[in-house]
PDB file of N, CA and C and ligand atoms in Angstrom:
ATOM      1  N   MET A   1     -43.485  97.986  48.278  1.00  0.00           N
ATOM      2  CA  MET A   1     -44.191  98.858  49.219  1.00  0.00           C
ATOM      3  C   MET A   1     -44.304 100.253  48.604  1.00  0.00           C
ATOM      4  N   LEU A   2     -45.510 100.835  48.664  1.00  0.00           N
ATOM      5  CA  LEU A   2     -45.764 102.119  48.007  1.00  0.00           C
ATOM      6  C   LEU A   2     -46.457 103.074  48.967  1.00  0.00           C
ATOM      7  N   LYS A   3     -46.101 104.358  48.876  1.00  0.00           N
ATOM      8  CA  LYS A   3     -46.774 105.361  49.703  1.00  0.00           C
ATOM      9  C   LYS A   3     -48.170 105.624  49.158  1.00  0.00           C
ATOM     10  N   LEU A   4     -49.164 105.485  50.031  1.00  0.00           N
ATOM     11  CA  LEU A   4     -50.550 105.689  49.623  1.00  0.00           C
ATOM     12  C   LEU A   4     -51.033 107.079  49.983  1.00  0.00           C
ATOM     13  N   TYR A   5     -50.686 107.538  51.192  1.00  0.00           N
ATOM     14  CA  TYR A   5     -51.404 108.679  51.749  1.00  0.00           C
ATOM     15  C   TYR A   5     -50.524 109.421  52.737  1.00  0.00           C
ATOM     16  N   THR A   6     -50.516 110.738  52.632  1.00  0.00           N
ATOM     17  CA  THR A   6     -49.858 111.581  53.634  1.00  0.00           C
ATOM     18  C   THR A   6     -50.947 112.236  54.461  1.00  0.00           C
ATOM     19  N   ALA A   7     -50.970 111.939  55.747  1.00  0.00           N
ATOM     20  CA  ALA A   7     -52.029 112.417  56.625  1.00  0.00           C
ATOM     21  C   ALA A   7     -51.645 113.748  57.266  1.00  0.00           C
ATOM     22  N   ALA A   8     -52.665 114.526  57.642  1.00  0.00           N
ATOM     23  CA  ALA A   8     -52.418 115.802  58.310  1.00  0.00           C
ATOM     24  C   ALA A   8     -52.007 115.586  59.754  1.00  0.00           C
ATOM     25  N   ASN A   9     -52.375 114.457  60.313  1.00  0.00           N
ATOM     26  CA  ASN A   9     -52.062 114.176  61.717  1.00  0.00           C
ATOM     27  C   ASN A   9     -52.114 112.664  61.938  1.00  0.00           C
ATOM     28  N   LEU A  10     -51.665 112.247  63.108  1.00  0.00           N
ATOM     29  CA  LEU A  10     -51.551 110.820  63.378  1.00  0.00           C
ATOM     30  C   LEU A  10     -52.909 110.107  63.439  1.00  0.00           C
ATOM     31  N   PRO A  11     -53.945 110.707  64.089  1.00  0.00           N
ATOM     32  CA  PRO A  11     -55.252 110.032  64.062  1.00  0.00           C
ATOM     33  C   PRO A  11     -55.743 109.759  62.642  1.00  0.00           C
ATOM     34  N   GLU A  12     -55.533 110.732  61.742  1.00  0.00           N
ATOM     35  CA  GLU A  12     -55.974 110.543  60.367  1.00  0.00           C
ATOM     36  C   GLU A  12     -55.202 109.401  59.700  1.00  0.00           C
ATOM     37  N   ALA A  13     -53.910 109.338  59.966  1.00  0.00           N
ATOM     38  CA  ALA A  13     -53.113 108.243  59.417  1.00  0.00           C
ATOM     39  C   ALA A  13     -53.635 106.895  59.907  1.00  0.00           C
ATOM     40  N   TYR A  14     -53.999 106.848  61.200  1.00  0.00           N
ATOM     41  CA  TYR A  14     -54.439 105.570  61.751  1.00  0.00           C
ATOM     42  C   TYR A  14     -55.829 105.187  61.279  1.00  0.00           C
ATOM     43  N   ILE A  15     -56.691 106.166  61.024  1.00  0.00           N
ATOM     44  CA  ILE A  15     -58.020 105.811  60.524  1.00  0.00           C
ATOM     45  C   ILE A  15     -57.896 105.213  59.132  1.00  0.00           C
ATOM     46  N   VAL A  16     -57.034 105.772  58.312  1.00  0.00           N
ATOM     47  CA  VAL A  16     -56.816 105.197  56.976  1.00  0.00           C
ATOM     48  C   VAL A  16     -56.225 103.795  57.119  1.00  0.00           C
ATOM     49  N   PHE A  17     -55.279 103.666  58.032  1.00  0.00           N
ATOM     50  CA  PHE A  17     -54.653 102.364  58.280  1.00  0.00           C
ATOM     51  C   PHE A  17     -55.699 101.321  58.697  1.00  0.00           C
ATOM     52  N   HIS A  18     -56.599 101.707  59.610  1.00  0.00           N
ATOM     53  CA  HIS A  18     -57.624 100.758  60.068  1.00  0.00           C
ATOM     54  C   HIS A  18     -58.621 100.431  58.954  1.00  0.00           C
ATOM     55  N   LEU A  19     -58.983 101.438  58.161  1.00  0.00           N
ATOM     56  CA  LEU A  19     -59.916 101.200  57.052  1.00  0.00           C
ATOM     57  C   LEU A  19     -59.300 100.240  56.028  1.00  0.00           C
ATOM     58  N   LEU A  20     -58.013 100.402  55.784  1.00  0.00           N
ATOM     59  CA  LEU A  20     -57.312  99.489  54.879  1.00  0.00           C
ATOM     60  C   LEU A  20     -57.328  98.070  55.450  1.00  0.00           C
ATOM     61  N   GLY A  21     -57.110  97.975  56.740  1.00  0.00           N
ATOM     62  CA  GLY A  21     -57.133  96.670  57.390  1.00  0.00           C
ATOM     63  C   GLY A  21     -58.486  95.995  57.257  1.00  0.00           C
ATOM     64  N   GLN A  22     -59.551  96.791  57.401  1.00  0.00           N
ATOM     65  CA  GLN A  22     -60.899  96.246  57.240  1.00  0.00           C
ATOM     66  C   GLN A  22     -61.125  95.757  55.819  1.00  0.00           C
ATOM     67  N   ALA A  23     -60.464  96.400  54.853  1.00  0.00           N
ATOM     68  CA  ALA A  23     -60.593  96.008  53.449  1.00  0.00           C
ATOM     69  C   ALA A  23     -59.643  94.862  53.103  1.00  0.00           C
ATOM     70  N   GLY A  24     -58.890  94.390  54.078  1.00  0.00           N
ATOM     71  CA  GLY A  24     -57.980  93.279  53.851  1.00  0.00           C
ATOM     72  C   GLY A  24     -56.680  93.678  53.190  1.00  0.00           C
ATOM     73  N   ILE A  25     -56.332  94.973  53.309  1.00  0.00           N
ATOM     74  CA  ILE A  25     -55.115  95.483  52.673  1.00  0.00           C
ATOM     75  C   ILE A  25     -54.055  95.705  53.748  1.00  0.00           C
ATOM     76  N   GLU A  26     -52.896  95.112  53.546  1.00  0.00           N
ATOM     77  CA  GLU A  26     -51.814  95.242  54.519  1.00  0.00           C
ATOM     78  C   GLU A  26     -51.096  96.578  54.326  1.00  0.00           C
ATOM     79  N   ALA A  27     -50.964  97.337  55.411  1.00  0.00           N
ATOM     80  CA  ALA A  27     -50.372  98.675  55.316  1.00  0.00           C
ATOM     81  C   ALA A  27     -49.515  98.950  56.550  1.00  0.00           C
ATOM     82  N   ARG A  28     -48.720 100.022  56.441  1.00  0.00           N
ATOM     83  CA  ARG A  28     -47.892 100.470  57.559  1.00  0.00           C
ATOM     84  C   ARG A  28     -48.047 101.978  57.720  1.00  0.00           C
ATOM     85  N   VAL A  29     -47.903 102.462  58.954  1.00  0.00           N
ATOM     86  CA  VAL A  29     -47.870 103.903  59.213  1.00  0.00           C
ATOM     87  C   VAL A  29     -46.430 104.287  59.519  1.00  0.00           C
ATOM     88  N   PHE A  30     -45.924 105.289  58.787  1.00  0.00           N
ATOM     89  CA  PHE A  30     -44.576 105.795  59.034  1.00  0.00           C
ATOM     90  C   PHE A  30     -44.642 107.220  59.568  1.00  0.00           C
ATOM     91  N   ASN A  31     -43.551 107.668  60.143  1.00  0.00           N
ATOM     92  CA  ASN A  31     -43.434 109.017  60.715  1.00  0.00           C
ATOM     93  C   ASN A  31     -44.383 109.221  61.889  1.00  0.00           C
ATOM     94  N   GLU A  32     -44.789 108.148  62.558  1.00  0.00           N
ATOM     95  CA  GLU A  32     -45.785 108.328  63.610  1.00  0.00           C
ATOM     96  C   GLU A  32     -45.231 109.079  64.815  1.00  0.00           C
ATOM     97  N   HIS A  33     -43.931 109.130  64.954  1.00  0.00           N
ATOM     98  CA  HIS A  33     -43.355 109.878  66.071  1.00  0.00           C
ATOM     99  C   HIS A  33     -42.781 111.215  65.622  1.00  0.00           C
ATOM    100  N   ALA A  34     -43.018 111.567  64.371  1.00  0.00           N
ATOM    101  CA  ALA A  34     -42.353 112.738  63.796  1.00  0.00           C
ATOM    102  C   ALA A  34     -42.948 114.053  64.258  1.00  0.00           C
ATOM    103  N   LEU A  35     -44.235 114.052  64.644  1.00  0.00           N
ATOM    104  CA  LEU A  35     -44.895 115.323  64.943  1.00  0.00           C
ATOM    105  C   LEU A  35     -44.245 116.040  66.114  1.00  0.00           C
ATOM    106  N   GLY A  36     -43.718 115.284  67.080  1.00  0.00           N
ATOM    107  CA  GLY A  36     -43.071 115.901  68.222  1.00  0.00           C
ATOM    108  C   GLY A  36     -41.786 116.606  67.838  1.00  0.00           C
ATOM    109  N   GLY A  37     -41.251 116.249  66.674  1.00  0.00           N
ATOM    110  CA  GLY A  37     -39.980 116.826  66.262  1.00  0.00           C
ATOM    111  C   GLY A  37     -40.128 117.958  65.273  1.00  0.00           C
ATOM    112  N   LEU A  38     -41.343 118.468  65.102  1.00  0.00           N
ATOM    113  CA  LEU A  38     -41.572 119.543  64.152  1.00  0.00           C
ATOM    114  C   LEU A  38     -40.647 120.721  64.472  1.00  0.00           C
ATOM    115  N   GLY A  39     -39.946 121.222  63.480  1.00  0.00           N
ATOM    116  CA  GLY A  39     -39.014 122.302  63.710  1.00  0.00           C
ATOM    117  C   GLY A  39     -37.587 121.808  63.725  1.00  0.00           C
ATOM    118  N   GLU A  40     -37.393 120.555  64.074  1.00  0.00           N
ATOM    119  CA  GLU A  40     -36.047 120.005  64.100  1.00  0.00           C
ATOM    120  C   GLU A  40     -35.747 119.227  62.823  1.00  0.00           C
ATOM    121  N   ILE A  41     -36.796 118.827  62.131  1.00  0.00           N
ATOM    122  CA  ILE A  41     -36.615 118.006  60.935  1.00  0.00           C
ATOM    123  C   ILE A  41     -37.316 118.687  59.768  1.00  0.00           C
ATOM    124  N   PRO A  42     -36.964 118.320  58.555  1.00  0.00           N
ATOM    125  CA  PRO A  42     -37.613 118.965  57.400  1.00  0.00           C
ATOM    126  C   PRO A  42     -39.123 118.863  57.476  1.00  0.00           C
ATOM    127  N   PHE A  43     -39.797 119.955  57.144  1.00  0.00           N
ATOM    128  CA  PHE A  43     -41.241 120.076  57.295  1.00  0.00           C
ATOM    129  C   PHE A  43     -41.987 118.942  56.598  1.00  0.00           C
ATOM    130  N   THR A  44     -41.565 118.624  55.397  1.00  0.00           N
ATOM    131  CA  THR A  44     -42.287 117.615  54.623  1.00  0.00           C
ATOM    132  C   THR A  44     -42.138 116.225  55.223  1.00  0.00           C
ATOM    133  N   HIS A  45     -41.201 116.057  56.134  1.00  0.00           N
ATOM    134  CA  HIS A  45     -41.026 114.745  56.753  1.00  0.00           C
ATOM    135  C   HIS A  45     -41.804 114.626  58.054  1.00  0.00           C
ATOM    136  N   ALA A  46     -42.543 115.662  58.412  1.00  0.00           N
ATOM    137  CA  ALA A  46     -43.187 115.682  59.714  1.00  0.00           C
ATOM    138  C   ALA A  46     -44.589 115.085  59.694  1.00  0.00           C
ATOM    139  N   TYR A  47     -45.098 114.781  58.511  1.00  0.00           N
ATOM    140  CA  TYR A  47     -46.447 114.238  58.440  1.00  0.00           C
ATOM    141  C   TYR A  47     -46.425 112.717  58.438  1.00  0.00           C
ATOM    142  N   PRO A  48     -47.377 112.107  59.166  1.00  0.00           N
ATOM    143  CA  PRO A  48     -47.465 110.651  59.119  1.00  0.00           C
ATOM    144  C   PRO A  48     -47.863 110.175  57.715  1.00  0.00           C
ATOM    145  N   GLU A  49     -47.321 109.049  57.314  1.00  0.00           N
ATOM    146  CA  GLU A  49     -47.608 108.502  55.981  1.00  0.00           C
ATOM    147  C   GLU A  49     -48.123 107.083  56.115  1.00  0.00           C
ATOM    148  N   VAL A  50     -49.047 106.742  55.227  1.00  0.00           N
ATOM    149  CA  VAL A  50     -49.558 105.377  55.157  1.00  0.00           C
ATOM    150  C   VAL A  50     -49.024 104.732  53.885  1.00  0.00           C
ATOM    151  N   TRP A  51     -48.364 103.607  54.061  1.00  0.00           N
ATOM    152  CA  TRP A  51     -47.780 102.879  52.935  1.00  0.00           C
ATOM    153  C   TRP A  51     -48.491 101.534  52.795  1.00  0.00           C
ATOM    154  N   VAL A  52     -48.714 101.137  51.561  1.00  0.00           N
ATOM    155  CA  VAL A  52     -49.335  99.850  51.252  1.00  0.00           C
ATOM    156  C   VAL A  52     -48.240  98.848  50.904  1.00  0.00           C
ATOM    157  N   MET A  53     -48.337  97.659  51.483  1.00  0.00           N
ATOM    158  CA  MET A  53     -47.275  96.660  51.318  1.00  0.00           C
ATOM    159  C   MET A  53     -47.240  96.080  49.905  1.00  0.00           C
ATOM    160  N   GLU A  54     -48.411  95.767  49.353  1.00  0.00           N
ATOM    161  CA  GLU A  54     -48.477  95.090  48.059  1.00  0.00           C
ATOM    162  C   GLU A  54     -48.941  96.070  46.979  1.00  0.00           C
ATOM    163  N   GLU A  55     -48.153  96.194  45.931  1.00  0.00           N
ATOM    164  CA  GLU A  55     -48.510  97.100  44.845  1.00  0.00           C
ATOM    165  C   GLU A  55     -49.872  96.750  44.245  1.00  0.00           C
ATOM    166  N   ALA A  56     -50.207  95.454  44.222  1.00  0.00           N
ATOM    167  CA  ALA A  56     -51.479  95.008  43.636  1.00  0.00           C
ATOM    168  C   ALA A  56     -52.683  95.547  44.410  1.00  0.00           C
ATOM    169  N   ASP A  57     -52.477  95.915  45.672  1.00  0.00           N
ATOM    170  CA  ASP A  57     -53.581  96.442  46.496  1.00  0.00           C
ATOM    171  C   ASP A  57     -53.817  97.935  46.287  1.00  0.00           C
ATOM    172  N   MET A  58     -52.947  98.603  45.538  1.00  0.00           N
ATOM    173  CA  MET A  58     -53.022 100.066  45.445  1.00  0.00           C
ATOM    174  C   MET A  58     -54.342 100.591  44.873  1.00  0.00           C
ATOM    175  N   PRO A  59     -54.880 100.012  43.801  1.00  0.00           N
ATOM    176  CA  PRO A  59     -56.163 100.548  43.292  1.00  0.00           C
ATOM    177  C   PRO A  59     -57.267 100.513  44.349  1.00  0.00           C
ATOM    178  N   ARG A  60     -57.388  99.400  45.064  1.00  0.00           N
ATOM    179  CA  ARG A  60     -58.408  99.315  46.113  1.00  0.00           C
ATOM    180  C   ARG A  60     -58.077 100.247  47.272  1.00  0.00           C
ATOM    181  N   ALA A  61     -56.798 100.362  47.586  1.00  0.00           N
ATOM    182  CA  ALA A  61     -56.393 101.239  48.678  1.00  0.00           C
ATOM    183  C   ALA A  61     -56.753 102.693  48.360  1.00  0.00           C
ATOM    184  N   ARG A  62     -56.576 103.096  47.100  1.00  0.00           N
ATOM    185  CA  ARG A  62     -56.931 104.464  46.706  1.00  0.00           C
ATOM    186  C   ARG A  62     -58.436 104.678  46.828  1.00  0.00           C
ATOM    187  N   GLU A  63     -59.222 103.645  46.551  1.00  0.00           N
ATOM    188  CA  GLU A  63     -60.681 103.758  46.714  1.00  0.00           C
ATOM    189  C   GLU A  63     -61.043 103.941  48.182  1.00  0.00           C
ATOM    190  N   VAL A  64     -60.333 103.242  49.065  1.00  0.00           N
ATOM    191  CA  VAL A  64     -60.569 103.395  50.500  1.00  0.00           C
ATOM    192  C   VAL A  64     -60.306 104.844  50.922  1.00  0.00           C
ATOM    193  N   VAL A  65     -59.186 105.417  50.453  1.00  0.00           N
ATOM    194  CA  VAL A  65     -58.841 106.800  50.788  1.00  0.00           C
ATOM    195  C   VAL A  65     -59.872 107.764  50.195  1.00  0.00           C
ATOM    196  N   ALA A  66     -60.277 107.522  48.941  1.00  0.00           N
ATOM    197  CA  ALA A  66     -61.255 108.408  48.298  1.00  0.00           C
ATOM    198  C   ALA A  66     -62.564 108.392  49.078  1.00  0.00           C
ATOM    199  N   GLY A  67     -62.989 107.216  49.520  1.00  0.00           N
ATOM    200  CA  GLY A  67     -64.214 107.109  50.306  1.00  0.00           C
ATOM    201  C   GLY A  67     -64.080 107.823  51.634  1.00  0.00           C
ATOM    202  N   TYR A  68     -62.925 107.693  52.248  1.00  0.00           N
ATOM    203  CA  TYR A  68     -62.670 108.370  53.526  1.00  0.00           C
ATOM    204  C   TYR A  68     -62.726 109.883  53.366  1.00  0.00           C
ATOM    205  N   GLU A  69     -62.126 110.403  52.296  1.00  0.00           N
ATOM    206  CA  GLU A  69     -62.048 111.857  52.122  1.00  0.00           C
ATOM    207  C   GLU A  69     -63.396 112.473  51.763  1.00  0.00           C
ATOM    208  N   LYS A  70     -64.334 111.673  51.279  1.00  0.00           N
ATOM    209  CA  LYS A  70     -65.653 112.180  50.911  1.00  0.00           C
ATOM    210  C   LYS A  70     -66.571 112.352  52.119  1.00  0.00           C
ATOM    211  N   LEU A  71     -66.233 111.700  53.208  1.00  0.00           N
ATOM    212  CA  LEU A  71     -67.125 111.713  54.369  1.00  0.00           C
ATOM    213  C   LEU A  71     -67.129 113.080  55.045  1.00  0.00           C
ATOM    214  N   PRO A  72     -68.262 113.473  55.622  1.00  0.00           N
ATOM    215  CA  PRO A  72     -68.330 114.754  56.332  1.00  0.00           C
ATOM    216  C   PRO A  72     -67.542 114.701  57.641  1.00  0.00           C
ATOM    217  N   ASP A  73     -67.120 115.877  58.109  1.00  0.00           N
ATOM    218  CA  ASP A  73     -66.437 115.901  59.407  1.00  0.00           C
ATOM    219  C   ASP A  73     -67.007 117.033  60.267  1.00  0.00           C
ATOM    220  N   HIS A  74     -66.234 117.593  61.106  1.00  0.00           N
ATOM    221  CA  HIS A  74     -66.558 118.744  61.946  1.00  0.00           C
ATOM    222  C   HIS A  74     -67.328 118.409  63.220  1.00  0.00           C
ATOM    223  N   ILE A  75     -67.802 117.185  63.375  1.00  0.00           N
ATOM    224  CA  ILE A  75     -68.491 116.824  64.608  1.00  0.00           C
ATOM    225  C   ILE A  75     -67.698 115.704  65.278  1.00  0.00           C
ATOM    226  N   ASP A  76     -67.346 115.912  66.523  1.00  0.00           N
ATOM    227  CA  ASP A  76     -66.589 114.889  67.228  1.00  0.00           C
ATOM    228  C   ASP A  76     -67.540 113.858  67.847  1.00  0.00           C
ATOM    229  N   VAL A  77     -67.131 112.625  67.770  1.00  0.00           N
ATOM    230  CA  VAL A  77     -67.886 111.554  68.424  1.00  0.00           C
ATOM    231  C   VAL A  77     -66.921 110.799  69.342  1.00  0.00           C
ATOM    232  N   ARG A  78     -67.492 110.191  70.366  1.00  0.00           N
ATOM    233  CA  ARG A  78     -66.659 109.516  71.344  1.00  0.00           C
ATOM    234  C   ARG A  78     -66.753 108.005  71.133  1.00  0.00           C
ATOM    235  N   CYS A  79     -65.609 107.354  71.124  1.00  0.00           N
ATOM    236  CA  CYS A  79     -65.570 105.900  70.957  1.00  0.00           C
ATOM    237  C   CYS A  79     -66.202 105.224  72.173  1.00  0.00           C
ATOM    238  N   ALA A  80     -67.107 104.281  71.909  1.00  0.00           N
ATOM    239  CA  ALA A  80     -67.777 103.571  73.006  1.00  0.00           C
ATOM    240  C   ALA A  80     -66.819 102.619  73.716  1.00  0.00           C
ATOM    241  N   ALA A  81     -65.784 102.194  73.017  1.00  0.00           N
ATOM    242  CA  ALA A  81     -64.869 101.204  73.586  1.00  0.00           C
ATOM    243  C   ALA A  81     -63.809 101.846  74.482  1.00  0.00           C
ATOM    244  N   CYS A  82     -63.154 102.904  74.007  1.00  0.00           N
ATOM    245  CA  CYS A  82     -62.028 103.454  74.762  1.00  0.00           C
ATOM    246  C   CYS A  82     -62.254 104.914  75.186  1.00  0.00           C
ATOM    247  N   ARG A  83     -63.385 105.507  74.777  1.00  0.00           N
ATOM    248  CA  ARG A  83     -63.768 106.872  75.165  1.00  0.00           C
ATOM    249  C   ARG A  83     -62.913 107.937  74.493  1.00  0.00           C
ATOM    250  N   GLU A  84     -62.127 107.585  73.538  1.00  0.00           N
ATOM    251  CA  GLU A  84     -61.316 108.564  72.811  1.00  0.00           C
ATOM    252  C   GLU A  84     -62.215 109.362  71.868  1.00  0.00           C
ATOM    253  N   THR A  85     -61.926 110.657  71.699  1.00  0.00           N
ATOM    254  CA  THR A  85     -62.706 111.501  70.804  1.00  0.00           C
ATOM    255  C   THR A  85     -62.216 111.331  69.373  1.00  0.00           C
ATOM    256  N   ASN A  86     -63.193 111.157  68.464  1.00  0.00           N
ATOM    257  CA  ASN A  86     -62.881 110.971  67.048  1.00  0.00           C
ATOM    258  C   ASN A  86     -63.699 111.953  66.209  1.00  0.00           C
ATOM    259  N   PRO A  87     -63.131 112.476  65.124  1.00  0.00           N
ATOM    260  CA  PRO A  87     -63.964 113.226  64.173  1.00  0.00           C
ATOM    261  C   PRO A  87     -65.090 112.340  63.643  1.00  0.00           C
ATOM    262  N   ALA A  88     -66.236 112.968  63.315  1.00  0.00           N
ATOM    263  CA  ALA A  88     -67.422 112.196  62.933  1.00  0.00           C
ATOM    264  C   ALA A  88     -67.231 111.442  61.630  1.00  0.00           C
ATOM    265  N   ASN A  89     -66.266 111.845  60.810  1.00  0.00           N
ATOM    266  CA  ASN A  89     -66.068 111.133  59.551  1.00  0.00           C
ATOM    267  C   ASN A  89     -65.286 109.843  59.743  1.00  0.00           C
ATOM    268  N   PHE A  90     -64.809 109.599  60.960  1.00  0.00           N
ATOM    269  CA  PHE A  90     -64.104 108.353  61.212  1.00  0.00           C
ATOM    270  C   PHE A  90     -65.114 107.223  61.345  1.00  0.00           C
ATOM    271  N   GLN A  91     -64.869 106.142  60.636  1.00  0.00           N
ATOM    272  CA  GLN A  91     -65.756 104.981  60.697  1.00  0.00           C
ATOM    273  C   GLN A  91     -65.308 104.012  61.783  1.00  0.00           C
ATOM    274  N   VAL A  92     -64.039 104.072  62.093  1.00  0.00           N
ATOM    275  CA  VAL A  92     -63.513 103.279  63.191  1.00  0.00           C
ATOM    276  C   VAL A  92     -62.659 104.198  64.068  1.00  0.00           C
ATOM    277  N   CYS A  93     -62.522 103.847  65.335  1.00  0.00           N
ATOM    278  CA  CYS A  93     -61.758 104.663  66.276  1.00  0.00           C
ATOM    279  C   CYS A  93     -60.286 104.679  65.883  1.00  0.00           C
ATOM    280  N   TRP A  94     -59.694 105.881  65.840  1.00  0.00           N
ATOM    281  CA  TRP A  94     -58.275 105.975  65.467  1.00  0.00           C
ATOM    282  C   TRP A  94     -57.395 105.341  66.527  1.00  0.00           C
ATOM    283  N   ASN A  95     -57.905 105.308  67.778  1.00  0.00           N
ATOM    284  CA  ASN A  95     -57.073 104.844  68.887  1.00  0.00           C
ATOM    285  C   ASN A  95     -57.082 103.324  69.024  1.00  0.00           C
ATOM    286  N   CYS A  96     -58.295 102.728  68.965  1.00  0.00           N
ATOM    287  CA  CYS A  96     -58.394 101.291  69.245  1.00  0.00           C
ATOM    288  C   CYS A  96     -58.891 100.482  68.053  1.00  0.00           C
ATOM    289  N   GLY A  97     -59.401 101.154  67.000  1.00  0.00           N
ATOM    290  CA  GLY A  97     -59.804 100.428  65.812  1.00  0.00           C
ATOM    291  C   GLY A  97     -61.208  99.871  65.866  1.00  0.00           C
ATOM    292  N   GLU A  98     -61.930 100.135  66.983  1.00  0.00           N
ATOM    293  CA  GLU A  98     -63.311  99.653  67.075  1.00  0.00           C
ATOM    294  C   GLU A  98     -64.211 100.501  66.183  1.00  0.00           C
ATOM    295  N   PRO A  99     -65.256  99.909  65.571  1.00  0.00           N
ATOM    296  CA  PRO A  99     -66.225 100.715  64.808  1.00  0.00           C
ATOM    297  C   PRO A  99     -66.925 101.712  65.732  1.00  0.00           C
ATOM    298  N   ILE A 100     -67.157 102.920  65.233  1.00  0.00           N
ATOM    299  CA  ILE A 100     -67.820 103.944  66.027  1.00  0.00           C
ATOM    300  C   ILE A 100     -69.309 103.908  65.712  1.00  0.00           C
TER     301      ILE A 100
HETATM  302 ZN1   ZN B 201     -61.598 103.541  70.679  1.00  0.00          ZN
END
C-alpha cells in the first residue's frame, strides 16, 4: 500500500478516491476524521490522504491525479443525485460518487 495523494480537504480526497475507483484502482482514504482535530494533532497529519492498495496501480493512479489537477475549478455545481455542492472540476460527486 502506497500513499498517492495528500488532499487539501475531505471532498478533494473523496473525488480522487472515486476517480480511482472508476479507473478500477483500489484505494483507501485516511485521516478522514482528522480535520476536526486541527490544533490538537500535528499539522501535517491533519490532511486527508489517498493511498493505493497495489503498487502496480501507482503509475495509472498518478495519471488520474494529474488529470484531476489539470481541470478548471472555481465554479460550484450541484449534484443531481444528492444535491450536494461540488467544485466544477469534480467529475463525480464527492458525497455520493455519482457523475456530475
Ligand atoms: Zn451526490
